[in-house]
Amino acid sequence: MIIIMEPSATKEQIEKVENRLEELGCKTHPIYGEVKTVIGVIGDKRHLDNDQLMMYPGVENIVPIMKPYKLASKEIQEKSIVKVGDVKIGGDELVVMAGPCAVEDKDDFFVTAHKVKDAGAKILRGGAFKPRTSPYSFQGLQEEGLKMLDTARKETGLKIVTEVIDTRDVETVAKYSDVLQIGARNMQNFRLLQEAGMTEKPVLLKRGLAATIEEWLMAAEYVMSEGNSDIILCERGIRTFETETRNTMDISAILVARELSHLPVVADPSHASGSWKYVSGLSKAAVAAGADGLIIEVHNDPATAMCDGTQSLKPDKFANLMESLKPIAEAVDRNI
Amino acid sequence: MIIIMEPSATKEQIEKVENRLEELGCKTHPIYGEVKTVIGVIGDKRHLDNDQLMMYPGVENIVPIMKPYKLASKEIQEKSIVKVGDVKIGGDELVVMAGPCAVEDKDDFFVTAHKVKDAGAKILRGGAFKPRTSPYSFQGLQEEGLKMLDTARKETGLKIVTEVIDTRDVETVAKYSDVLQIGARNMQNFRLLQEAGMTEKPVLLKRGLAATIEEWLMAAEYVMSEGNSDIILCERGIRTFETETRNTMDISAILVARELSHLPVVADPSHASGSWKYVSGLSKAAVAAGADGLIIEVHNDPATAMCDGTQSLKPDKFANLMESLKPIAEAVDRNI
Amino acid sequence: MIIIMEPSATKEQIEKVENRLEELGCKTHPIYGEVKTVIGVIGDKRHLDNDQLMMYPGVENIVPIMKPYKLASKEIQEKSIVKVGDVKIGGDELVVMAGPCAVEDKDDFFVTAHKVKDAGAKILRGGAFKPRTSPYSFQGLQEEGLKMLDTARKETGLKIVTEVIDTRDVETVAKYSDVLQIGARNMQNFRLLQEAGMTEKPVLLKRGLAATIEEWLMAAEYVMSEGNSDIILCERGIRTFETETRNTMDISAILVARELSHLPVVADPSHASGSWKYVSGLSKAAVAAGADGLIIEVHNDPATAMCDGTQSLKPDKFANLMESLKPIAEAVDRNI
Amino acid sequence: MIIIMEPSATKEQIEKVENRLEELGCKTHPIYGEVKTVIGVIGDKRHLDNDQLMMYPGVENIVPIMKPYKLASKEIQEKSIVKVGDVKIGGDELVVMAGPCAVEDKDDFFVTAHKVKDAGAKILRGGAFKPRTSPYSFQGLQEEGLKMLDTARKETGLKIVTEVIDTRDVETVAKYSDVLQIGARNMQNFRLLQEAGMTEKPVLLKRGLAATIEEWLMAAEYVMSEGNSDIILCERGIRTFETETRNTMDISAILVARELSHLPVVADPSHASGSWKYVSGLSKAAVAAGADGLIIEVHNDPATAMCDGTQSLKPDKFANLMESLKPIAEAVDRNI
């Protein structure tokens, strides 16, 4: 940590800051510049509250040197693989998760499940609890939906990923599913993160729509600090000024997250664009950039879908996409 | 609602959309332009899911004509006043809420409480449950903090506003406080909104840091749709590219929210700026813009505060600010 | 400047960086932390190119300690007053500039000019060269417009502020006007800034719509580095995700710019909101926040205005606003 | 165009708007809804100024149905190919432009030029006029730099792309180069766009850092409306809240621009990320997404580069990248 003092800071003020830091177990190294003094601080400051130090008279700014996350960082390991049964995310194989936005009609859902399996998906997605912007929109089939997911799992052999939106439901969702999804709007619902951290299920952690990559990794740190290290990061588009797409896929976030963290990273081109037209192009880009997997909305009959039909691929388009991804995966030393 | 068809849309495609809308109980009025056909739709479409219609072949775009919120809108009433005991928010009097970010040390907290009361604050703020970006930061005193708030209420006669961050705590927090605060990070924690909507306590609803005003009003709609109409909107700064302030106070949001909604609007200059230096100027600006109140961080000894000391005013600075707000409040026909 | 080395940086790499800095005339102070080494650098680095240093093997990041602007900073003076003839911007008096977006119809323009003068404006605004998003929109009357501005100046005694959008026009615009306006879209048109810096006319420098305050002050530095210190900063709203207003007035930018710089700061509530409905509220807020002046669009007949009619006040509304600003100005020790 | 009237709009107000539109040569179709009336307008309204109509009493909002650009849109043609001598951009071949940020040292520049040619680049980039955020940074070698570019062209046979930042230099830059680059900061320097539109040289038009795709296409429309249709769009990253990368490559912008426009689109991974570490991954992603080309910074000795060394690849890394792009290009039916 570097503490930058104001040009007008007095010797006493500088000493007071140094004394306080030494009380906290840190070593200090002041550098007296022509205009300002800066104090280099040695020692682990991740548990220190900068806000307090900022209030010391004469302190202008504090510059952290270390990243605020530790468990999610490369200090721990180079690359981790998250196992969902026999499916490994983060290894050589590119893992594709697919299925409808929400679980609605049973027949439709099972048809879609079988078709995405045939096309090569390894994990089935489908929402039972839906976080909707309007209280008047369809909120999901709740536990009934979870049961349909469970049945689909047994029928197809696919693993299940589904979203949890309330601390009170974590246990139930964990019972019926293989991967717990934390949605973008809940990326900083810290209690939900902690609760997910207390289960033994892998967590698919979507990036918040205005979150920095550091905040995203801090959200992972919340889950991990409770003892659950099986986190799959998911880039699903950020909010920008662009209106032609619902969100903007931050393709470099895939590269940066893999540079800063050992956690696997997947991309969600469906939510990132909000339009099925762009799902194929964005999927190819994400694979070329080195994503460890994709999560794609597929619906047997998008025009009757109760949510997000606009961004769903039909099963045959999805199958074509899976084919077209193969040479790109190969070009970056992955298989699919 | 206006449905814009693609230039290439066929007569059959247009008819299919019209038929579907008439099934849903709407009347349709197509307008055949030189390049595109648009379909005007009459009937209440707030419960309709546009995503489904977007999937009909030939549909290019859908333009809503009505706002998606109803209970929060001016269709219901011109201006509402939220009563917190005998304190009225939204009337002629400008209501100031003040206190520390988090409830920590008992003595300090009570000193601060008495001082903000003497300076003219009507409601005491203080966090018992703190949503912190890092799992390693102080998370609040939890129920012990709530009890301190309750004691302070009895001692000072001030009303209490405090944050709730978990659906499981809503009942407990409602028991000890007068106003439930929903923080910016939970503005789209829809379950928490619903749970708060089931209490009888007023809700202080902070705007999310990347939320539009429409999304903010939709969050209010969530609470209101459960039967609780006592919402106080709170502008607390949005995320922008600026780094000199922690967030950017959207001063026009106060004006827009009052134009679109009947709900009272208060401003939080402490979180908006992240720096006590700018709290006074922003408070004046918010009052001049027509805010119904302010929520300001005040701490007896900011340098020892366990969170957000940087943005806290000392009690004497707060008292000066209260004085300096008087002529501005008067200039916009309010009293303080 | 602080140079942060990577955890894996070797002793040789650290020495190479130090040697390079000493060649450049700086003194270096390395601090050897538990994980990383940081190098404190003493000496004026404003002319140094960080990009080069970043390329040295082992360098992780560079943290500047000093602001990159000097002439625009408080190092030079506490507060400067820009004189436009006998009108002083930055002193006790709040200066209001008003007039139509573009100079169009001569009669209308002169009527407006007289009315804003009667209401208390000191400077007349009006565009002769208009930067329009569409090549098919009205681009301004060009030199004919400048001549109308000149005539209005003579008739009313008001000073003139008008925009210049091309380096080739700077001389001509300077001839006919009292203040050169650099628009938001040209805030980083560095050649235009330099050219304006070579005139002897004060420059009204609008903040770019996605610019940070630091970039804004660097734009001022460009003008000042050519010898022209008469800069008036103008906050005119930044782009955010909000769509109810055209832009978002960054009210704290007024406070921050006055904290970091000695230059006077005015606000443009018309462009910030894009709607006449919000101009009055935002004007009051800007004055309460401490703005040194306002620039407001006023048009005698907004419905026939060839640009930005939506955000123009009618002269009588403007006169009312001027009245209502008086007690607020007084409350912050200014007069109008 | 659809005009939405306020709920309170009177019959007279609606008629006045209709009359005005009919005067302007449009046909109107009012639809009387339960709450609001909307007026459908038929006829080409691209030259109409919405601001004027917005001022008519009773008008709440105006919704355009047609895109505001025409020459840049698919109405004109499906896909255009821009020819730079015998190099075709927008066809089957993926065109790579490479070279240093700025032309500085002659020897270094020529070495780099030969190396990028050997690796397969078709166009040499290099700045002679540099738009720098600080007036104290290196501003480019100006005409001397242009002459070096010209010599390199003759020596290597590569085509030349270089930036122009001042209307007064357009003629000179056009003389020495094959493609005129308009930088991100000048995307809405409308005079510069017009001046470039009057030359016969292709224009590489970078997207502004906070510009929407529509604004970018409107900038292209400015150039095209002067008669020059040879525009190459260049996505170079937009500003977001992320700080780990200098900008954020909007990968979907490549897909959207190709959907909305016939113009070829290239990507600039060097400026998009600001870090050579991410250039390779982003290049692969852009090719997979369907970009028509890339523009990449390559410098023989990045540590001595006078600008943007941080984001420059060394020639051998660039050669490796060119190799690794081949299978990806092939996977999307392109060759390189």
JSON list of C-alpha atoms in Angstrom, two decimals, chain A residues 61, chain B residues 240-248 273, chain C residues 67 207 211-214 250 256 260, chain D residues 241 243:
[
{"chain": "A", "resi": 61, "resn": "ASN", "atom": "CA", "xyz": [-4.94, 9.28, -1.30]},
{"chain": "B", "resi": 240, "resn": "THR", "atom": "CA", "xyz": [-19.78, 7.03, -14.32]},
{"chain": "B", "resi": 241, "resn": "PHE", "atom": "CA", "xyz": [-16.26, 7.31, -15.77]},
{"chain": "B", "resi": 242, "resn": "GLU", "atom": "CA", "xyz": [-15.36, 9.98, -13.22]},
{"chain": "B", "resi": 243, "resn": "THR", "atom": "CA", "xyz": [-12.88, 8.88, -10.57]},
{"chain": "B", "resi": 244, "resn": "GLU", "atom": "CA", "xyz": [-12.50, 12.06, -8.50]},
{"chain": "B", "resi": 245, "resn": "THR", "atom": "CA", "xyz": [-15.81, 11.24, -6.82]},
{"chain": "B", "resi": 246, "resn": "ARG", "atom": "CA", "xyz": [-16.80, 7.70, -5.78]},
{"chain": "B", "resi": 247, "resn": "ASN", "atom": "CA", "xyz": [-20.09, 8.01, -7.66]},
{"chain": "B", "resi": 248, "resn": "THR", "atom": "CA", "xyz": [-21.77, 10.82, -9.56]},
{"chain": "B", "resi": 273, "resn": "SER", "atom": "CA", "xyz": [-19.49, 11.75, -3.63]},
{"chain": "C", "resi": 67, "resn": "LYS", "atom": "CA", "xyz": [-1.73, 15.65, -11.54]},
{"chain": "C", "resi": 207, "resn": "ARG", "atom": "CA", "xyz": [-16.65, 19.18, -21.00]},
{"chain": "C", "resi": 211, "resn": "ALA", "atom": "CA", "xyz": [-14.59, 12.96, -20.46]},
{"chain": "C", "resi": 212, "resn": "THR", "atom": "CA", "xyz": [-13.24, 12.77, -16.97]},
{"chain": "C", "resi": 213, "resn": "ILE", "atom": "CA", "xyz": [-12.58, 15.98, -15.08]},
{"chain": "C", "resi": 214, "resn": "GLU", "atom": "CA", "xyz": [-8.87, 15.32, -15.49]},
{"chain": "C", "resi": 250, "resn": "ASP", "atom": "CA", "xyz": [-22.61, 16.10, -13.22]},
{"chain": "C", "resi": 256, "resn": "VAL", "atom": "CA", "xyz": [-14.45, 19.12, -8.06]},
{"chain": "C", "resi": 260, "resn": "LEU", "atom": "CA", "xyz": [-8.64, 21.08, -8.42]},
{"chain": "D", "resi": 241, "resn": "PHE", "atom": "CA", "xyz": [-16.03, 1.13, -16.10]},
{"chain": "D", "resi": 243, "resn": "THR", "atom": "CA", "xyz": [-9.84, -0.39, -15.67]}
]
